[in-house]
Short mmCIF file of C-alpha atoms and ligand atoms in Angstrom, two decimals:
data_model
loop_
_atom_site.label_atom_id
_atom_site.label_comp_id
_atom_site.label_asym_id
_atom_site.label_seq_id
_atom_site.Cartn_x
_atom_site.Cartn_y
_atom_site.Cartn_z
CA MET I 1 0.00 0.00 0.00
CA LEU I 2 1.19 3.54 -0.70
CA ILE I 3 0.94 5.37 2.64
CA GLY I 4 1.04 9.16 2.80
CA VAL I 5 2.57 10.90 5.81
CA LEU I 6 2.03 14.60 6.55
CA GLY I 7 5.49 15.63 7.72
CA GLY I 8 8.85 14.25 6.65
CA GLY I 9 10.90 14.50 9.84
CA GLN I 10 12.58 11.66 11.71
CA LEU I 11 9.23 10.24 12.81
CA GLY I 12 8.16 9.89 9.17
CA ARG I 13 11.51 8.36 8.34
CA MET I 14 11.15 5.76 11.12
CA LEU I 15 7.54 4.99 10.10
CA ALA I 16 8.80 4.10 6.62
CA LEU I 17 11.75 2.12 8.01
CA ALA I 18 9.18 0.02 9.91
CA GLY I 19 6.59 -0.16 7.13
CA ILE I 20 8.80 -1.01 4.14
CA PRO I 21 9.48 -4.58 5.41
CA LEU I 22 5.68 -5.07 5.44
CA GLY I 23 5.62 -4.23 1.74
CA HIS I 24 4.36 -0.65 2.03
CA ARG I 25 5.67 2.38 0.18
CA PHE I 26 5.69 5.91 1.54
CA ARG I 27 5.09 9.46 0.37
CA PHE I 28 5.64 12.54 2.52
CA LEU I 29 4.35 16.10 2.37
CA ASP I 30 7.01 18.45 3.74
CA PRO I 31 8.20 21.98 2.95
CA ASP I 32 11.78 20.66 2.73
CA PRO I 33 12.50 18.34 -0.23
CA ALA I 34 15.66 17.15 1.59
CA CYS I 35 13.80 16.33 4.86
CA PRO I 36 14.95 13.25 6.88
CA ALA I 37 12.22 11.09 5.32
CA SER I 38 13.44 11.87 1.79
CA ALA I 39 15.88 8.93 2.19
CA VAL I 40 13.00 6.43 2.48
CA GLY I 41 10.22 7.66 0.20
CA GLU I 42 8.97 10.20 -2.27
CA VAL I 43 8.55 13.82 -1.05
CA VAL I 44 5.87 16.20 -2.27
CA ALA I 45 7.54 19.50 -1.42
CA GLY I 46 5.01 22.04 -0.24
CA ALA I 47 3.66 23.97 2.72
CA PHE I 48 1.14 22.18 4.93
CA ASP I 49 -1.57 24.61 3.82
CA ASP I 50 -0.78 24.48 0.08
CA ALA I 51 -4.01 23.02 -1.38
CA ALA I 52 -2.41 22.03 -4.72
CA ALA I 53 0.45 20.24 -2.93
CA ILE I 54 -2.02 18.47 -0.60
CA ASP I 55 -4.00 17.25 -3.61
CA ARG I 56 -0.84 15.98 -5.35
CA PHE I 57 0.13 14.27 -2.08
CA CYS I 58 -3.26 12.47 -1.97
CA ASP I 59 -3.20 11.11 -5.55
CA GLY I 60 -3.09 7.30 -5.45
CA LEU I 61 -2.64 6.89 -1.66
CA GLY I 62 -4.10 3.82 0.05
CA ALA I 63 -4.05 5.49 3.51
CA ALA I 64 -2.67 8.60 5.19
CA THR I 65 -1.38 9.70 8.57
CA TYR I 66 0.55 12.58 10.15
CA GLU I 67 3.82 12.65 12.04
CA PHE I 68 3.91 16.36 12.81
CA GLU I 69 1.60 17.74 15.45
CA ASN I 70 1.40 21.25 14.10
CA VAL I 71 -0.12 20.22 10.76
CA PRO I 72 -3.26 22.36 10.34
CA VAL I 73 -6.44 20.45 11.25
CA ALA I 74 -7.95 21.71 7.97
CA THR I 75 -5.16 19.90 6.06
CA VAL I 76 -5.93 16.60 7.78
CA GLU I 77 -9.64 17.14 7.03
CA ARG I 78 -8.85 17.79 3.36
CA VAL I 79 -6.77 14.61 3.16
CA ALA I 80 -9.40 12.59 5.09
CA ALA I 81 -12.07 13.64 2.57
CA ARG I 82 -10.09 11.77 -0.12
CA VAL I 83 -8.12 9.01 1.64
CA ARG I 84 -8.65 6.85 4.73
CA THR I 85 -6.74 8.86 7.36
CA ALA I 86 -5.71 7.90 10.88
CA PRO I 87 -5.54 9.26 13.51
CA SER I 88 -8.53 11.51 12.92
CA ALA I 89 -8.55 15.29 12.68
CA ARG I 90 -10.37 15.29 16.04
CA SER I 91 -7.47 13.63 17.87
CA LEU I 92 -5.16 16.23 16.33
CA ALA I 93 -7.44 19.14 17.25
CA VAL I 94 -7.58 18.07 20.91
CA ALA I 95 -3.80 17.66 21.11
CA GLN I 96 -3.09 21.01 19.44
CA ASP I 97 -4.86 23.05 22.10
CA ARG I 98 -3.54 22.67 25.64
CA ILE I 99 -6.89 23.73 27.14
CA ALA I 100 -8.93 21.29 25.01
CA GLU I 101 -6.37 18.61 25.91
CA LYS I 102 -6.67 19.15 29.67
CA GLU I 103 -10.50 19.25 29.44
CA PHE I 104 -10.40 16.04 27.43
CA PHE I 105 -8.23 14.35 30.08
CA ARG I 106 -10.71 15.39 32.77
CA SER I 107 -13.61 14.01 30.73
CA CYS I 108 -11.80 10.63 30.69
CA GLY I 109 -11.24 10.70 34.46
CA ILE I 110 -7.52 11.44 34.02
CA ARG I 111 -6.18 13.83 36.66
CA VAL I 112 -4.66 17.17 35.60
CA GLN I 113 -3.18 20.03 37.61
CA ALA I 114 -5.13 23.26 38.28
CA PHE I 115 -5.17 25.43 35.14
CA GLU I 116 -6.89 28.38 33.53
CA ALA I 117 -7.12 29.73 30.01
CA VAL I 118 -5.54 33.16 29.66
CA SER I 119 -6.02 35.57 26.76
CA SER I 120 -4.91 38.91 28.21
CA GLU I 121 -2.57 40.26 30.85
CA ALA I 122 -5.61 40.98 33.06
CA ASP I 123 -6.71 37.30 32.73
CA LEU I 124 -3.18 36.29 33.69
CA ALA I 125 -3.31 38.28 36.93
CA GLY I 126 -6.70 36.69 37.76
CA ALA I 127 -5.44 33.17 36.95
CA CYS I 128 -2.35 33.73 39.09
CA GLY I 129 -4.56 34.83 41.99
CA ARG I 130 -6.68 31.66 41.76
CA VAL I 131 -4.13 29.00 40.70
CA GLY I 132 -1.24 30.52 42.68
CA VAL I 133 2.54 30.24 42.25
CA PRO I 134 4.76 28.56 41.22
CA ALA I 135 3.14 27.98 37.86
CA VAL I 136 3.96 27.61 34.18
CA LEU I 137 2.56 29.86 31.46
CA LYS I 138 2.46 28.08 28.07
CA THR I 139 1.05 29.09 24.72
CA ARG I 140 -2.15 27.13 24.03
CA ARG I 141 -0.94 26.20 20.55
CA MET I 142 2.22 25.41 18.58
CA GLY I 143 4.39 24.66 21.60
CA TYR I 144 6.86 21.77 21.54
CA ASP I 145 10.09 20.74 23.24
CA GLY I 146 9.65 23.38 25.96
CA LYS I 147 9.23 26.25 23.46
CA GLY I 148 6.61 28.92 24.18
CA GLN I 149 6.61 28.47 27.93
CA CYS I 150 7.79 30.30 31.01
CA VAL I 151 7.90 29.48 34.74
CA VAL I 152 6.19 31.99 37.04
CA ARG I 153 7.72 31.92 40.54
CA ALA I 154 6.13 35.08 41.93
CA PRO I 155 3.38 37.50 40.82
CA GLY I 156 6.21 39.92 39.89
CA ASP I 157 7.14 37.53 37.01
CA LEU I 158 3.80 37.94 35.23
CA ALA I 159 4.66 40.83 32.90
CA ARG I 160 7.86 39.09 31.76
CA ALA I 161 6.03 35.76 31.31
CA TRP I 162 3.33 37.44 29.20
CA ARG I 163 6.04 38.96 26.99
CA GLU I 164 7.82 35.59 26.70
CA VAL I 165 4.73 33.83 25.34
CA GLY I 166 4.33 36.70 22.89
CA GLY I 167 0.99 37.81 24.40
CA GLN I 168 -0.68 34.79 22.77
CA PRO I 169 -3.68 32.84 24.10
CA SER I 170 -2.11 30.67 26.80
CA ILE I 171 -2.66 28.27 29.65
CA TYR I 172 -1.63 29.13 33.19
CA GLU I 173 -1.06 25.86 35.02
CA ALA I 174 0.14 24.98 38.50
CA PHE I 175 3.75 23.85 38.68
CA VAL I 176 3.76 20.17 39.58
CA ASP I 177 6.22 18.97 42.18
CA PHE I 178 6.92 15.60 40.63
CA ASP I 179 9.10 12.61 41.56
CA ALA I 180 9.45 11.49 37.93
CA GLU I 181 8.03 11.91 34.46
CA LEU I 182 6.38 8.86 32.95
CA SER I 183 4.97 8.36 29.49
CA VAL I 184 2.82 5.64 28.06
CA ILE I 185 2.22 4.81 24.41
CA ALA I 186 -0.52 2.61 23.07
CA VAL I 187 -1.71 1.84 19.55
CA ARG I 188 -5.34 1.18 18.66
CA GLY I 189 -6.07 -0.72 15.47
CA ALA I 190 -8.86 -0.03 13.03
CA ASP I 191 -10.64 -3.07 14.55
CA GLY I 192 -10.46 -1.56 18.07
CA ASP I 193 -7.65 -3.85 19.27
CA VAL I 194 -5.27 -2.02 21.65
CA ARG I 195 -1.58 -2.79 22.29
CA THR I 196 0.13 -0.92 25.10
CA TYR I 197 3.90 -0.46 25.42
CA ALA I 198 5.56 -0.62 28.82
CA PRO I 199 5.62 2.94 30.24
CA GLY I 200 9.03 4.60 30.49
CA VAL I 201 10.58 7.12 32.84
CA ASN I 202 11.73 10.24 30.99
CA VAL I 203 14.37 12.81 31.82
CA HIS I 204 14.04 16.25 30.21
CA ARG I 205 16.55 19.10 30.13
CA GLY I 206 15.67 22.52 28.82
CA GLY I 207 12.20 21.15 28.00
CA ILE I 208 13.67 18.54 25.61
CA LEU I 209 13.55 14.79 26.21
CA ARG I 210 17.06 13.45 26.91
CA ARG I 211 16.51 9.90 28.07
CA THR I 212 13.84 7.19 28.49
CA ILE I 213 14.24 4.09 30.67
CA VAL I 214 12.01 1.00 30.40
CA PRO I 215 10.72 -0.73 32.49
CA ALA I 216 10.10 2.41 34.56
CA PRO I 217 12.57 2.28 37.48
CA GLY I 218 11.15 3.10 40.91
CA VAL I 219 7.57 3.39 39.67
CA ALA I 220 5.10 1.13 41.51
CA PRO I 221 3.18 -1.45 39.43
CA ALA I 222 -0.10 0.23 40.46
CA VAL I 223 1.10 3.53 38.95
CA VAL I 224 2.14 1.76 35.74
CA ALA I 225 -1.33 0.17 35.62
CA GLU I 226 -2.92 3.61 36.18
CA ALA I 227 -1.02 5.00 33.16
CA GLU I 228 -2.03 2.06 31.00
CA GLY I 229 -5.67 2.42 32.03
CA ALA I 230 -5.61 6.15 31.27
CA VAL I 231 -4.25 5.73 27.73
CA ARG I 232 -6.85 3.04 27.00
CA ARG I 233 -9.67 5.32 28.14
CA ALA I 234 -8.30 8.18 26.03
CA LEU I 235 -8.02 5.92 22.95
CA GLU I 236 -11.59 4.72 23.35
CA ALA I 237 -13.03 8.20 24.02
CA LEU I 238 -11.42 9.55 20.84
CA GLY I 239 -12.15 6.43 18.76
CA HIS I 240 -8.48 6.91 17.96
CA VAL I 241 -6.75 4.73 15.36
CA GLY I 242 -2.93 4.72 15.51
CA ALA I 243 -0.42 5.58 18.23
CA LEU I 244 -1.27 7.84 21.15
CA ALA I 245 1.24 8.95 23.79
CA ILE I 246 0.41 10.53 27.15
CA GLU I 247 3.06 12.19 29.30
CA PHE I 248 2.49 12.21 33.05
CA PHE I 249 4.06 13.62 36.16
CA VAL I 250 4.43 11.01 38.91
CA THR I 251 3.53 12.69 42.21
CA ARG I 252 3.07 11.52 45.79
CA ASP I 253 -0.69 11.48 45.14
CA GLY I 254 -0.58 9.58 41.84
CA LEU I 255 -0.34 10.56 38.20
CA VAL I 256 -1.03 14.01 36.76
CA ALA I 257 -1.35 14.15 32.96
CA ASN I 258 0.75 16.81 31.24
CA GLU I 259 0.09 16.35 27.55
CA MET I 260 -0.65 13.90 24.78
CA ALA I 261 0.58 13.32 21.25
CA PRO I 262 -1.67 11.63 18.65
CA ARG I 263 1.30 10.03 16.92
CA VAL I 264 4.42 8.00 17.48
CA HIS I 265 6.45 9.61 20.25
CA ASN I 266 10.10 10.23 21.06
CA SER I 267 9.71 8.38 24.38
CA GLY I 268 8.78 5.27 22.37
CA HIS I 269 11.88 5.14 20.19
CA TRP I 270 13.29 2.36 22.40
CA THR I 271 10.61 0.07 20.95
CA ILE I 272 12.56 -0.22 17.67
CA ASP I 273 15.13 -2.42 19.41
CA GLY I 274 13.42 -3.23 22.71
CA ALA I 275 9.94 -4.48 21.78
CA VAL I 276 8.66 -7.35 19.65
CA ALA I 277 7.08 -4.84 17.22
CA SER I 278 7.90 -1.14 17.45
CA GLN I 279 5.49 1.76 17.91
CA PHE I 280 6.28 2.65 14.28
CA GLU I 281 5.32 -0.77 12.94
CA ASN I 282 2.09 -0.89 14.95
CA HIS I 283 1.17 2.65 13.90
CA VAL I 284 1.69 1.69 10.23
CA ARG I 285 -0.40 -1.47 10.73
CA ALA I 286 -3.20 0.61 12.30
CA VAL I 287 -3.11 3.22 9.52
CA ALA I 288 -3.15 0.47 6.86
CA GLY I 289 -6.14 -1.18 8.60
CA GLU I 290 -4.17 -4.33 9.35
CA PRO I 291 -3.97 -6.38 12.59
CA LEU I 292 -1.56 -5.13 15.26
CA ALA I 293 1.54 -7.05 16.37
CA CYS I 294 2.79 -7.86 19.86
CA ALA I 295 4.03 -4.81 21.78
CA ASP I 296 5.79 -6.68 24.60
CA ALA I 297 9.16 -5.41 25.76
CA ARG I 298 12.20 -7.61 25.31
CA GLY I 299 14.31 -7.12 28.43
CA PHE I 300 15.63 -3.78 29.68
CA SER I 301 15.89 -0.74 27.42
CA ALA I 302 17.12 2.83 27.42
CA MET I 303 16.92 5.54 24.77
CA VAL I 304 19.27 8.52 24.69
CA ASN I 305 18.60 11.47 22.40
CA ILE I 306 21.51 13.06 20.55
CA ILE I 307 20.85 16.78 20.42
CA GLY I 308 22.82 19.53 18.71
CA ALA I 309 26.10 17.66 18.09
CA MET I 310 27.00 14.11 17.05
CA PRO I 311 29.21 12.15 19.47
CA ASP I 312 32.32 10.21 18.45
CA ARG I 313 30.74 7.80 15.95
CA PRO I 314 33.28 4.92 16.03
CA ALA I 315 33.26 4.98 19.86
CA MET I 316 29.45 4.91 19.89
CA LEU I 317 29.26 2.07 17.36
CA ALA I 318 31.80 0.11 19.43
CA VAL I 319 29.34 -0.23 22.36
CA PRO I 320 27.99 -3.74 21.67
CA GLY I 321 24.37 -3.24 22.82
CA ALA I 322 23.99 0.31 21.50
CA ARG I 323 21.97 0.85 18.33
CA LEU I 324 22.45 4.21 16.64
CA HIS I 325 19.52 5.72 14.74
CA ASP I 326 20.88 8.70 12.80
CA TYR I 327 18.24 10.95 11.20
CA GLY I 328 20.63 12.35 8.57
CA LYS I 329 20.21 15.99 9.68
CA SER I 330 22.83 18.69 9.75
CA PRO I 331 23.79 19.63 13.33
CA ARG I 332 22.28 22.75 14.87
CA PRO I 333 22.00 23.68 18.58
CA GLY I 334 18.91 22.14 20.16
CA ARG I 335 18.17 19.96 17.11
CA LYS I 336 17.36 16.26 17.56
CA LEU I 337 19.91 14.54 15.30
CA ALA I 338 19.73 10.89 16.33
CA HIS I 339 18.99 8.57 19.19
CA VAL I 340 20.72 5.55 20.64
CA ASN I 341 18.88 2.55 22.03
CA VAL I 342 20.59 0.35 24.57
CA CYS I 343 18.80 -2.93 25.16
CA ALA I 344 19.91 -5.92 27.23
CA ARG I 345 18.51 -8.98 28.93
CA GLU I 346 19.80 -7.76 32.29
CA ALA I 347 19.36 -4.31 33.83
CA ARG I 348 22.98 -4.15 34.99
CA VAL I 349 24.31 -4.74 31.44
CA ARG I 350 21.93 -2.09 30.09
CA ASP I 351 23.03 0.36 32.81
CA ALA I 352 26.76 -0.18 32.17
CA GLU I 353 26.37 0.43 28.43
CA LEU I 354 24.02 3.35 29.01
CA ALA I 355 26.71 5.03 31.14
CA VAL I 356 29.22 4.73 28.27
CA VAL I 357 26.72 6.10 25.73
CA GLU I 358 25.71 9.02 27.97
CA ALA I 359 29.36 9.92 28.58
CA LEU I 360 29.97 10.05 24.79
CA VAL I 361 26.85 12.19 24.26
CA GLU I 362 27.86 14.47 27.14
CA ARG I 363 31.39 14.88 25.71
CA ALA I 364 29.97 15.96 22.36
CA GLY I 365 28.00 18.63 24.23
CA GLY I 366 24.65 17.16 23.17
P1 AMP A 1 5.70 20.36 27.82
O1 AMP A 1 6.03 21.23 26.67
O2 AMP A 1 4.36 20.62 28.42
O3 AMP A 1 5.92 18.90 27.52
O4 AMP A 1 6.80 20.69 28.96
C1 AMP A 1 8.15 20.33 28.80
C2 AMP A 1 8.76 19.93 30.15
O5 AMP A 1 8.72 21.06 31.07
C3 AMP A 1 8.01 18.83 30.87
O6 AMP A 1 8.36 17.55 30.40
C4 AMP A 1 8.42 19.09 32.31
O7 AMP A 1 9.72 18.60 32.54
C5 AMP A 1 8.43 20.60 32.39
N1 AMP A 1 7.08 21.09 32.78
C6 AMP A 1 6.09 21.47 31.94
N2 AMP A 1 4.97 21.82 32.62
C7 AMP A 1 5.24 21.68 33.93
C8 AMP A 1 4.49 21.86 35.15
N3 AMP A 1 3.22 22.30 35.14
N4 AMP A 1 5.10 21.57 36.32
C9 AMP A 1 6.38 21.13 36.35
N5 AMP A 1 7.15 20.95 35.25
C10 AMP A 1 6.60 21.20 34.05
#
C-alpha cells in the first residue's frame, strides 16, 4: 500500500523504516525536499496549507497519517475527505490546544493540575490569583520541546512571562512537584484492538527529552497500571486509530497528565530495538487497517537522544548493545539529530552500556 505521511521529519523516516518490510511504500508532504524522510520515500515539497500540494500528495494513496503535530487540522480534514486517514482530525485538534487537551483528560477521568485559560494580561493576573505560584505559562498552541513556555515563581514575574509567550492565548497551570516523568504509548487498530507499550521514565533538560528508561525504574506497578488504564480510556473516548502517547508527572498522590501526542512519540523510540514490534510498525499497521503485532518489551531498554552535536561515531558504534539511529540531519543547537537505544537482557548490562553512551553524548556537548 502507498501510505502518505504529513510531515517528513525523523518520525516519518522511522515509520517508513518500519513499514517497508511489510511491503508498504511511503510518500511525505514536507516543505523541505531534503527532509529526513526523503531517504526512504517520495517527497511532495510544499507547505502544509498548500491546497495544490495536498492534492498531489493524496493522488493514489491507500491510507494517510501525520507525524507532525502542528499540521493544520484543515489539512488533515482535506486529506481525510479523499483518503482513509488515521488518527482523525479530532485527535489532532484536541492535542493542538492545551486547554482542550486538559478538558479532554478530565472528561476521561484522568487527573490534571489546576489550570486556567488566559487571553490577556488581566486574565493572567486573575489566573495567578486563583491558581497561585509557582506555575507555568504556556502558549495554548504550537508549543513543543519546551518552546513557548515560562515558569512563574512570583506575581512579579507575570509581565515578563506574558512577553515571553508573545501575548498569545495561553494556559496558566500549577507547577507540579513531581518525583518522575512517565509516558505511556498505546496503539489502537482499526478493529479496536489495543496494544500498550511498557511505560518509560523520561528525563528532560531545557524542556527537551534526553533519556527514556524501560521498564520504569522506581515506579510502583499500580502507577504503571494507572497509566495504561488512562491511555486506553483516552483511545476509546477519541475512537483513535494509531499511536497515542500521554506524558504524566508522577507525584506523591498519583499521576497528573501533562500532555498527549496523537502520533508515534520520542519516548517510544526504544521500541525499535526493545519491543517485539515497534510503535512505528504498529502505527503503520493501524493506519493500513491491518492487525496489530505484539508490543511486549524484550528485556531492559534505554533511549538517549543526541541533540545539537553528534558524538564520536566509532566509539558509539563500538558499544555492543547500543543501536544508533541517525536521522541524517545537519547539526544545529537544540536539534534532535539521532537517538541511541541500549537494550539488554539484564538491567545491569543495560546500565553499564548506558553510562558509556551518555558519557559520549555528554562529551559531544549534546
Ligand atoms: P511540555 O512542553 O508541556 O511537555 O513541557 C516540557 C517539560 O517542562 C516537561 O516535560 C516538564 O519537565 C516541564 N514542565 C512542563 N509543565 C510543567 C508543570 N506544570 N510543572 C512542572 N514541570 C513542568
